[in-house]
CSV table of C-alpha atoms in Angstrom, one decimal:
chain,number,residue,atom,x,y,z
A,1,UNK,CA,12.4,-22.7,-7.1
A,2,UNK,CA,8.9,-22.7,-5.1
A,3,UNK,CA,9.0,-22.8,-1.5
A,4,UNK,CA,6.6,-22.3,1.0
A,5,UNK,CA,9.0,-20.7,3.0
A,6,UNK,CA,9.9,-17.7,0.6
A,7,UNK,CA,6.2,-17.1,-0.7
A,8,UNK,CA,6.2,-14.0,0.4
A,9,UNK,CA,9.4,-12.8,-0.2
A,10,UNK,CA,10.0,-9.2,-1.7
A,11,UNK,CA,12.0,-10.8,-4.6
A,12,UNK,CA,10.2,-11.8,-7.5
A,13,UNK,CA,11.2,-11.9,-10.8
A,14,UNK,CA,11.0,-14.6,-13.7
A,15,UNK,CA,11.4,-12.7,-17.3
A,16,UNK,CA,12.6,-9.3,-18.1
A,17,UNK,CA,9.1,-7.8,-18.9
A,18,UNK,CA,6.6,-8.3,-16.6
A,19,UNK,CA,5.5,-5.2,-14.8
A,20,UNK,CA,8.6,-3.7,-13.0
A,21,UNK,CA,7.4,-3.2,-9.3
A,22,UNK,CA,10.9,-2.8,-7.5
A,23,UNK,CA,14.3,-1.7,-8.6
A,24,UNK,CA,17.9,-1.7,-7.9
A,25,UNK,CA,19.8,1.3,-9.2
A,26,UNK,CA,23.5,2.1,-10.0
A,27,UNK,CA,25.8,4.9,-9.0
A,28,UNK,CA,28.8,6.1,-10.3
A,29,UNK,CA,29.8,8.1,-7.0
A,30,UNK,CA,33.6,7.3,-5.5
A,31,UNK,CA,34.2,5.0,-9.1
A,32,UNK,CA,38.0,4.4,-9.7
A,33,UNK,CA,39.4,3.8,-13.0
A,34,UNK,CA,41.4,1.0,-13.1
A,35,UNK,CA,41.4,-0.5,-16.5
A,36,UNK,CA,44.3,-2.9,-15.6
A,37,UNK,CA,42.2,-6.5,-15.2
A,38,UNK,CA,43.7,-9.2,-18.0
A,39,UNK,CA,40.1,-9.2,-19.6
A,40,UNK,CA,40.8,-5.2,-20.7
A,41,UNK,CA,44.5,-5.6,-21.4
A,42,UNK,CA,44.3,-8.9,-23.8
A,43,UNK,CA,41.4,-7.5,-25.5
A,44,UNK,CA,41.8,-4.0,-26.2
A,45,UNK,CA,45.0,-3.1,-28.4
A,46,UNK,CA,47.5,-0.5,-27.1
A,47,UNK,CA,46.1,1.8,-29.4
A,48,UNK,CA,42.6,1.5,-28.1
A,49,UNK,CA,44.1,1.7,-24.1
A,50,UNK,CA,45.9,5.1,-25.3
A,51,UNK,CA,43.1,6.8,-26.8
A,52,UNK,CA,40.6,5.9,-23.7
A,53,UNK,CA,43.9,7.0,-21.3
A,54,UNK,CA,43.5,10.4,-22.8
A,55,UNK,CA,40.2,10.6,-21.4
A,56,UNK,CA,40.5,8.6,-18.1
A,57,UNK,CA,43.9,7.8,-16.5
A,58,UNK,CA,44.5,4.5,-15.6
A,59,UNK,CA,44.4,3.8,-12.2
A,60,UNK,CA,43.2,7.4,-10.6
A,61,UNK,CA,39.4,8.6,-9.4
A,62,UNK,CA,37.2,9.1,-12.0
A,63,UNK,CA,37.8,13.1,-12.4
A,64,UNK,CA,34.2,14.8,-10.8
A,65,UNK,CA,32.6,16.2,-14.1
A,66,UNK,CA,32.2,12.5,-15.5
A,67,UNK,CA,30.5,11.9,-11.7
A,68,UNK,CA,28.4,14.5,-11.5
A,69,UNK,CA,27.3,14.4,-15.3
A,70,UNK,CA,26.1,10.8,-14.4
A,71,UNK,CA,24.6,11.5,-11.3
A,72,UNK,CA,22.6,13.4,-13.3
A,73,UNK,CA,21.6,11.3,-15.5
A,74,UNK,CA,20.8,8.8,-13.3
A,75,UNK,CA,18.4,10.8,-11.5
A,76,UNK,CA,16.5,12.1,-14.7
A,77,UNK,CA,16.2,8.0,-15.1
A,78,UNK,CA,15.2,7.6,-11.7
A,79,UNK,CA,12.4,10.4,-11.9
A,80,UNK,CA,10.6,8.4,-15.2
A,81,UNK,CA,10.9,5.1,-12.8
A,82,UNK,CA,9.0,6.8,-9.8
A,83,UNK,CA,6.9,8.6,-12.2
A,84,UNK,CA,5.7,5.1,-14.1
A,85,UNK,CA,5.3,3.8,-10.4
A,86,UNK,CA,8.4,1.5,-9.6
A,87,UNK,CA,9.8,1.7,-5.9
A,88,UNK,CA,13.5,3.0,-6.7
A,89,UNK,CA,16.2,1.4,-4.1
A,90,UNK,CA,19.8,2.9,-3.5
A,91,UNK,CA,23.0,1.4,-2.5
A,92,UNK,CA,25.6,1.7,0.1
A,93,UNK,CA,28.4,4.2,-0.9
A,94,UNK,CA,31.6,2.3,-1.0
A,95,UNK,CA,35.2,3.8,-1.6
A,96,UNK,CA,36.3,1.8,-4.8
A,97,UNK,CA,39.5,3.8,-4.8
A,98,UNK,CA,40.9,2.0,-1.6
A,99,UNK,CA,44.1,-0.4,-2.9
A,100,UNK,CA,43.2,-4.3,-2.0
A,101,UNK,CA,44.8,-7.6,-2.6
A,102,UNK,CA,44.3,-11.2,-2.5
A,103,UNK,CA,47.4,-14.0,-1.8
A,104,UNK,CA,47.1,-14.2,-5.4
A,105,UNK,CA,47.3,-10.2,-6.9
A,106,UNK,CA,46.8,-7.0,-5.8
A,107,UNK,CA,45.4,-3.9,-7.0
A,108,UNK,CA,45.4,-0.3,-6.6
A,109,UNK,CA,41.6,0.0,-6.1
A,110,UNK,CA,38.5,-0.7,-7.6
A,111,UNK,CA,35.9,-0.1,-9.7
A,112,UNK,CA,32.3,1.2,-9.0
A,113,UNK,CA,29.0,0.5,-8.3
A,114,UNK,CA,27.2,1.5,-11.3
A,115,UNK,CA,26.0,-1.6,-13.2
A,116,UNK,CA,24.2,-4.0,-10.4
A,117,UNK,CA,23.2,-6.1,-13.5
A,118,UNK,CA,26.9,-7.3,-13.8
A,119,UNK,CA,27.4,-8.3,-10.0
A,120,UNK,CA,23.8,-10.1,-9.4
A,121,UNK,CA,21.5,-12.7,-10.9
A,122,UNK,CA,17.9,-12.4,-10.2
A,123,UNK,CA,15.7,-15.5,-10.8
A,124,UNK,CA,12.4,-16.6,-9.2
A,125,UNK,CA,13.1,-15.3,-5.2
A,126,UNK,CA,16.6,-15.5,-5.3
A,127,UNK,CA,19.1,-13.0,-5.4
A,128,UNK,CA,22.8,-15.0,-6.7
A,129,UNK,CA,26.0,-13.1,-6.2
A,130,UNK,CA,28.0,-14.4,-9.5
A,131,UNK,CA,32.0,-14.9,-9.3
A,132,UNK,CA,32.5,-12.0,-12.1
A,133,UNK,CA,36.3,-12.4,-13.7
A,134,UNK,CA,37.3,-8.6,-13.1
A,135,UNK,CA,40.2,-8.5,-10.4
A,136,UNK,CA,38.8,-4.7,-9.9
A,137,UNK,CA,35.7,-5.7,-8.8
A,138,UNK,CA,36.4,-8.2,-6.2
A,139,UNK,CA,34.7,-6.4,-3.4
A,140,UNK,CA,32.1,-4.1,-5.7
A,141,UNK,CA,29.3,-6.3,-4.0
A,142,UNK,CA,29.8,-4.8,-0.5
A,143,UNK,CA,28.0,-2.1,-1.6
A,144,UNK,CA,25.1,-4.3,-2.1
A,145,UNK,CA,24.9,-5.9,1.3
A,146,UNK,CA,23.1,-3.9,3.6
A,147,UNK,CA,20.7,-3.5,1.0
A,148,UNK,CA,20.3,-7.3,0.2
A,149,UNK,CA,20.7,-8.7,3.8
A,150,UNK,CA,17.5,-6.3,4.0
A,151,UNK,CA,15.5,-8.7,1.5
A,152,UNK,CA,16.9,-11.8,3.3
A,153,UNK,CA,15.2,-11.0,6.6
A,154,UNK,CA,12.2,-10.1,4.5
A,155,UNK,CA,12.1,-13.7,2.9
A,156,UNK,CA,14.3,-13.4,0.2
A,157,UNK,CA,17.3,-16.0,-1.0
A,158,UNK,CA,20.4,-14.4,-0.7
A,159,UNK,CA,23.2,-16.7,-2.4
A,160,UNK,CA,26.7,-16.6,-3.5
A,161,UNK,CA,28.7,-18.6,-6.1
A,162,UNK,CA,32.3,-19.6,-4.8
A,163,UNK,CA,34.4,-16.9,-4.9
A,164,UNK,CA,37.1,-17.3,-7.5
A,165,UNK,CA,41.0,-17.2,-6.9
A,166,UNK,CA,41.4,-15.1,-10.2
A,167,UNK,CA,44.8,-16.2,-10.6
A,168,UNK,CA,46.8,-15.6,-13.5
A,169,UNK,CA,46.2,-19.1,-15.3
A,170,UNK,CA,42.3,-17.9,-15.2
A,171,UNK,CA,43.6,-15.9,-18.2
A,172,UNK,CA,44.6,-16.5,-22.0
A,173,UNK,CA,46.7,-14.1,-23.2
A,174,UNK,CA,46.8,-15.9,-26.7
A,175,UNK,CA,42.9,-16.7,-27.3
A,176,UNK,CA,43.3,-15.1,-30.6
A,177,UNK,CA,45.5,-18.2,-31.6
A,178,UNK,CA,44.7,-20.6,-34.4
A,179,UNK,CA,45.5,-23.1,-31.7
A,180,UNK,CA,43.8,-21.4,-28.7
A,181,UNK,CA,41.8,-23.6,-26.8
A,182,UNK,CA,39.2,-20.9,-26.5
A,183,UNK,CA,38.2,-18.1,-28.6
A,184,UNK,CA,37.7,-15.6,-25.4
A,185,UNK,CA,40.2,-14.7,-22.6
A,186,UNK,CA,38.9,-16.8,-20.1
A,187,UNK,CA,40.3,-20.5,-19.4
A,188,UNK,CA,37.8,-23.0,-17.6
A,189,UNK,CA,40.2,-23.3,-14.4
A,190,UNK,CA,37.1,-22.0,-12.1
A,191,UNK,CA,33.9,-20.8,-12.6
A,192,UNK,CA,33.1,-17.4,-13.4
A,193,UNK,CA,30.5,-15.4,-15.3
A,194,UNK,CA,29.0,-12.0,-15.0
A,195,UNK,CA,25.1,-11.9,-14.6
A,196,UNK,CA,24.6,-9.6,-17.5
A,197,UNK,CA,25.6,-12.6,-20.0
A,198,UNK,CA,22.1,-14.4,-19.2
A,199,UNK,CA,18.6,-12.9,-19.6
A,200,UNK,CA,15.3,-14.6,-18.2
A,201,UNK,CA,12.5,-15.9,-20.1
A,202,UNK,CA,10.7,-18.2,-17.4
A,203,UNK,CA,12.2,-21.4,-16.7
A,204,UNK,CA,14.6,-20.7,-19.9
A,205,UNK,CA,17.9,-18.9,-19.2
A,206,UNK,CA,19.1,-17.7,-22.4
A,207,UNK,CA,23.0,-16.4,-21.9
A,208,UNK,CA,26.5,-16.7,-23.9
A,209,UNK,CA,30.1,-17.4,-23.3
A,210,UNK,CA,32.5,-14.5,-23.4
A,211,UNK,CA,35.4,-12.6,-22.6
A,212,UNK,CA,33.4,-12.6,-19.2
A,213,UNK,CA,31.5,-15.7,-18.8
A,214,UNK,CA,33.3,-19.4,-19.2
A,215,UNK,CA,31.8,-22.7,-20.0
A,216,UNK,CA,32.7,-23.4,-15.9
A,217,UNK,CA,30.7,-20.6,-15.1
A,218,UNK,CA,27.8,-21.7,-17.3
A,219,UNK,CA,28.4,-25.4,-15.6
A,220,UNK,CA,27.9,-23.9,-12.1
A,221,UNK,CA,24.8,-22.0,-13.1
A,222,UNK,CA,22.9,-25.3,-14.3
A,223,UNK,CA,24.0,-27.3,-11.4
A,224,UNK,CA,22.7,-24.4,-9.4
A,225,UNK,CA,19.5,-24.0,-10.8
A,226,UNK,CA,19.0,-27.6,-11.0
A,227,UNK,CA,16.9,-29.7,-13.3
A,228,UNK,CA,13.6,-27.5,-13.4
A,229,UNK,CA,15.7,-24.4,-15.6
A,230,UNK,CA,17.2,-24.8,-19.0
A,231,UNK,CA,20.1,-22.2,-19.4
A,232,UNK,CA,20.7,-22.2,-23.5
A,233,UNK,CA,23.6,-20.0,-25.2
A,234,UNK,CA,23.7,-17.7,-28.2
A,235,UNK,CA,26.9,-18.1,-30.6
A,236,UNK,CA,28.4,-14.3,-30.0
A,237,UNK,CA,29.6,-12.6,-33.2
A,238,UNK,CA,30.5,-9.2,-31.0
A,239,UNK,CA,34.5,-8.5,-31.6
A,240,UNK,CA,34.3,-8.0,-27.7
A,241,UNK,CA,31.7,-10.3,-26.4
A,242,UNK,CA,31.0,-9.1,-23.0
A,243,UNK,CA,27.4,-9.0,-21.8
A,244,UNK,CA,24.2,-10.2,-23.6
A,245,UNK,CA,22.1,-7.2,-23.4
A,246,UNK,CA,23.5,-5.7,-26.3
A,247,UNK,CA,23.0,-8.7,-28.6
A,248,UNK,CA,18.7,-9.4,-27.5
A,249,UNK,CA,16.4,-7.9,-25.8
A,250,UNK,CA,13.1,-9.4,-24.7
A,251,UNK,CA,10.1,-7.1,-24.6
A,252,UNK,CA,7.3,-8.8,-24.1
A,253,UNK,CA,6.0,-12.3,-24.4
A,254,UNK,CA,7.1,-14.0,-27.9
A,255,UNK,CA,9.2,-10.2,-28.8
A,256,UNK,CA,12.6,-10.7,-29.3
A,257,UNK,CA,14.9,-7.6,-30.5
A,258,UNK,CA,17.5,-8.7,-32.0
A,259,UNK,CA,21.7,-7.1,-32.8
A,260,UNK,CA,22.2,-9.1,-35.9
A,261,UNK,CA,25.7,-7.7,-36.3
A,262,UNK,CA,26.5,-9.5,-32.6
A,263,UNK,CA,24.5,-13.5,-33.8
A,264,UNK,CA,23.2,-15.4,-36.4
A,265,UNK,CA,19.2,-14.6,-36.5
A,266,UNK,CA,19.0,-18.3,-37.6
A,267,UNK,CA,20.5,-19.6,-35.1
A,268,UNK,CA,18.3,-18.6,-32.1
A,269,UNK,CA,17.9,-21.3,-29.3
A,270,UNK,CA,14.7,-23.5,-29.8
A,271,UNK,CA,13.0,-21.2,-27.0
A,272,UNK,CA,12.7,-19.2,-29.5
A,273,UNK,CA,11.1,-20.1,-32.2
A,274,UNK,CA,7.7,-19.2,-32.3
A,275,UNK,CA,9.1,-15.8,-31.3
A,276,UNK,CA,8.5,-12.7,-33.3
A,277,UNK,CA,11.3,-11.2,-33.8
A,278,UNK,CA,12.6,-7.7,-34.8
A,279,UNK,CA,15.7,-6.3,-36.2
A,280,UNK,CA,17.4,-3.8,-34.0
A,281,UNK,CA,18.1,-0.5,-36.7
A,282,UNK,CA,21.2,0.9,-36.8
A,283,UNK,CA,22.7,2.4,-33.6
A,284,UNK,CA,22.7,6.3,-33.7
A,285,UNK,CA,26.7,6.6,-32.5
A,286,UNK,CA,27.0,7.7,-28.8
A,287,UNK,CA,29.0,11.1,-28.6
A,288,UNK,CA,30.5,10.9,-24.5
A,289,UNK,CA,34.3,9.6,-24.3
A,290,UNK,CA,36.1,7.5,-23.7
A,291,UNK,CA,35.0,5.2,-25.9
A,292,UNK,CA,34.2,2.4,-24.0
A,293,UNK,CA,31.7,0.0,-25.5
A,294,UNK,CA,30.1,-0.8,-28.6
A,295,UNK,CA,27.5,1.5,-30.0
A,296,UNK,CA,24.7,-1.0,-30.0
A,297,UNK,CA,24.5,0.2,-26.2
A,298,UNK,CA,21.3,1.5,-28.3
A,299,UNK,CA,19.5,-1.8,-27.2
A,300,UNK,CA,20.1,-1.4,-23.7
A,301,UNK,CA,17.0,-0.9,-22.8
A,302,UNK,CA,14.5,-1.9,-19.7
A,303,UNK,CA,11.1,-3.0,-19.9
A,304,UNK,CA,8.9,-1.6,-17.4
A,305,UNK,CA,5.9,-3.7,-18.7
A,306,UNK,CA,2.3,-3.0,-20.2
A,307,UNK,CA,4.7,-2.1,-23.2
A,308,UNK,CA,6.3,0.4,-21.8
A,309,UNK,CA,10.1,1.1,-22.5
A,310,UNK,CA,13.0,2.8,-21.7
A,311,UNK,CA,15.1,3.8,-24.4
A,312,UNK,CA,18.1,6.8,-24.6
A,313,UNK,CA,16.4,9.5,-26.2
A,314,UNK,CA,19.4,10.0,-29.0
A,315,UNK,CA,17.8,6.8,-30.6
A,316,UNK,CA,15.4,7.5,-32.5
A,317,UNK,CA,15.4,5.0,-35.3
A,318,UNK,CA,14.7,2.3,-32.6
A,319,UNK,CA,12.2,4.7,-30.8
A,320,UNK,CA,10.1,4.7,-33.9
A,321,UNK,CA,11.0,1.1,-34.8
A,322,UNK,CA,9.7,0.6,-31.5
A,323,UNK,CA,6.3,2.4,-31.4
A,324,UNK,CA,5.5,0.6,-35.1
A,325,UNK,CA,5.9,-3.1,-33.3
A,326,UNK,CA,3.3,-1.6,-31.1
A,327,UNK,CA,5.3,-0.6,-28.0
A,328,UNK,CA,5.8,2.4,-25.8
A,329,UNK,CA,8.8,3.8,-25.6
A,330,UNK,CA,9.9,6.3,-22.7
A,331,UNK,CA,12.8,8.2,-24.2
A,332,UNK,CA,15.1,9.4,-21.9
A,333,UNK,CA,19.1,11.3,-21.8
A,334,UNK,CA,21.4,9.2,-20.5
A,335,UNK,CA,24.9,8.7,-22.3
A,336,UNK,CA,26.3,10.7,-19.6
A,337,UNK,CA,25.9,7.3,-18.0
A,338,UNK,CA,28.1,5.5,-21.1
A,339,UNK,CA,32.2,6.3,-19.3
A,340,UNK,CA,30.8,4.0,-16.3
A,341,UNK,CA,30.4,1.8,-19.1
A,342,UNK,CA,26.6,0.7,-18.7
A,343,UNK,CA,23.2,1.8,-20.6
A,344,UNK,CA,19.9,1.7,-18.8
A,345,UNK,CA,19.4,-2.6,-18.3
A,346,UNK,CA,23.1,-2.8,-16.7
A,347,UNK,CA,22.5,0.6,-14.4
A,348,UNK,CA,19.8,-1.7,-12.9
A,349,UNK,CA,18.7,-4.8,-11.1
A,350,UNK,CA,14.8,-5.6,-11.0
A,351,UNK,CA,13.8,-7.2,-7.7
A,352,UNK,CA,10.6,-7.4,-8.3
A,353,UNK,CA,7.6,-8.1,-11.0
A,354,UNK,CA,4.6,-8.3,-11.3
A,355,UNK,CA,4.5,-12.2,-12.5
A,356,UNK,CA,3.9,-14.4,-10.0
A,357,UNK,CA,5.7,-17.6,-11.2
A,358,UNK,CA,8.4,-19.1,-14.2
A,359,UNK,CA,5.1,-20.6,-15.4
C-alpha cells in the first residue's frame, strides 16, 4: 500500500522474517477466564470443559500463581528481545474481569491481553483491528489504543474492520453434521477472522478458515487489501483449527516449516513452491495445565532475522532440527505462558522490520 504520506511511518512490516526492529508484547496481568464464547462450548466436549474447570473456573480471575508464573516468563522473553536489539513496547493495563454487554449478549467479563497476534493484522504500514468471533474479547483491543493512536500520529494506518454483532446465528452448533453447511463453527452471516489465521510472505497472504476465521472474513480481507495482495488458504487438518501458526512457520526466504499432522505437504498454495520445506519433528508434550491447545504450540516460534529464532527451550528435537537447516535458534522457558493459551508468535505483534517493501 505505498504512499507518500506514510513513508516514514514507524510501522513496517511485509513477511514474518525480516530483521525484527520493533515489537508488541502480551500480558497476562487482570486476565479473566471466561471460557463460555460458542466457539469453546461447540468444540470442546464436556469432558474436555470439566477437566480444564479443575484447573481454571469458568468465569472467575485467573488465580495469581498462573499470573505471576507468566509474568515471568514473559520477561525472561522480553530480556532475549532487548538483548538481540528489538525495541520492546507494552500495553495499557485493562480490567478484563469487568461484566459487559452488547443489545445482542452479555457477559460476565473478558479475557486478556496476552496474544496481540490474535486482535491485530500487520501488513506494509498498516495496523488492521480484525472483528475476532470471541464474545469475551469484544473490548480486549482497548488495551491497545493508546499505544496504536501513538503510531497514527507518528504516520502510521490505524484501521478497523466492522465490528461484528456476534449474534447467536453467527454460530453452528451442528458443524459436525453430515449435512452442515460448514465444517467449523462459524456461519458466513458477517465477517470475522482472527489475525493469527494469516501469515505474510510479501504481497502473498497465506491464511485458513477455522473455528475462528469464516469465508466472510477472508472476503473482507481481499476487498481490503485490494488487487495488489493475494490472500491464499491452507486446507486445515487440525481437530481444532484455530490459528495458522501452529500449522507453518516461515523462517526465512523460500523456508517453510511445516505441521504435517495439521495439512497436506502436497497441497501447499502455488506461493510455495519453489520453497524448501521442512518437517516440523514431533512436539516434546507441554507439562503446564490446563490443557488448552495442541502440543504443536512447539512451532510457535518468532523470527527475529539474520537466522535467528526463538524457540521454547523444552523443544529440543526442533532446536536441533533447527540448527541442521542452518538456523539459530534462541532457546528460551516459556510454557508458563501456555494457560493464557499463546506460545511466543501469538504473545507478540511485530511493528516493525527491517524490509523496506512487499517487493
Amino acid at each position: 500500500m505505498p504512499d507518500s504520506h506514510y513513508a516514514n511511518s514507524p510501522v513496517n512490516v511485509h513477511n514474518e522474517w525480516d530483521t525484527l526492529e520493533e515489537v508488541v508484547v502480551g500480558t497476562p496481568r487482570n486476565a479473566f477466564f471466561s471460557f463460555w464464547d460458542p466457539f469453546y462450548q461447540y468444540v470442546y466436549s464436556p469432558e474436555e470443559l470439566a477437566a480444564i474447570e479443575r484447573h481454571l473456573p469458568l468465569n472467575q480471575p485467573y488465580p495469581g500463581r498462573y499470573i505471576e508464573a507468566a509474568e515471568r516468563a514473559m520477561d525472561r522473553f522480553v530480556g532475549i528481545l532487548e538483548a538481540e536489539g528489538v525495541i520492546v513496547r507494552r500495553l495499557e493495563e485493562l480490567d478484563h474481569g469487568r461484566p459487559f454487554a452488547t443489545p445482542h449478549w452479555e457477559t460476565s467479563g473478558g479475557f486478556c491481553a496476552a496474544n496481540p497476534r490474535d486482535a491485530f493484522l500487520v501488513i506494509g504500514n498498516e495496523i488492521i483491528e480484525v472483528p475476532m468471533c470471541s464474545r469475551s474479547r469484544h473490548f480486549e483491543t482497548l488495551s491497545y489504543r493508546k499505544l496504536f493512536d501513538e503510531y497514527s500520529r507518528r504516520g502510521a494506518r490505524f484501521v478497523a474492520a466492522p465490528r461484528p454483532h456476534l449474534r447467536d446465528e453467527l454460530y453452528n452448533p451442528d458443524f459436525a453434521a453430515a449435512d452442515s453447511p460448514t465444517p467449523y463453527v462459524l456461519t458466513d452471516l458477517e465477517p470475522v477472522f482472527d489475525a493469527a489465521d494469516f501469515v505474510r510472505c510479501g504481497f502473498d497472504i497465506v491464511g485458513q478458515l477455522s473455528h475462528v476465521t469464516n469465508q466472510a472474513g477472508v472476503d473482507w480481507l481481499r476487498r481490503h487489501l485490494g488487487p495488489d495482495y493475494r490472500v491464499h488458504l491452507i486446507q486445515s487438518l487440525d481437530p481444532k483449527p484455530a490459528h495458522i501458526d501452529t500449522t507453518l512457520a516461515l523462517l526465512g526466504p523460500g523456508k517453510l516449516l511445516v505441521n504435517a499432522a495439521f495439512t497436506d505437504v502436497k497441497k501447499l498454495p502455488e506461493v510455495f513452491r519453489d520453497w524448501d520445506v521442512m518437517i516440523a519433528p514431533e512436539p516434546v508434550p507441554y507439562r503446564t495445565q490446563p490443557r488448552l491447545m495442541s502440543d504443536w504450540i512447539s512451532i510457535n516460534t518468532l523470527v527475529l532475522g539474520e537466522g535467528r529464532i526463538i524457540v521454547e527451550e523444552r523443544q529440543e528435537p526442533l532446536i536441533q532440527a533447527l540448527k541442521e537447516w542452518g538456523f539459530k535458534p534462541i532457546p528460551c522457558a516459556f510454557e508458563d505462558y501456555y494457560p493464557f493459551i499463546g506460545g511466543f508468535h501469538c504473545a507478540t505483534l511485530d511493528v516493525r522490520r527491517s524490509g523496506p517493501t512487499a517487493a
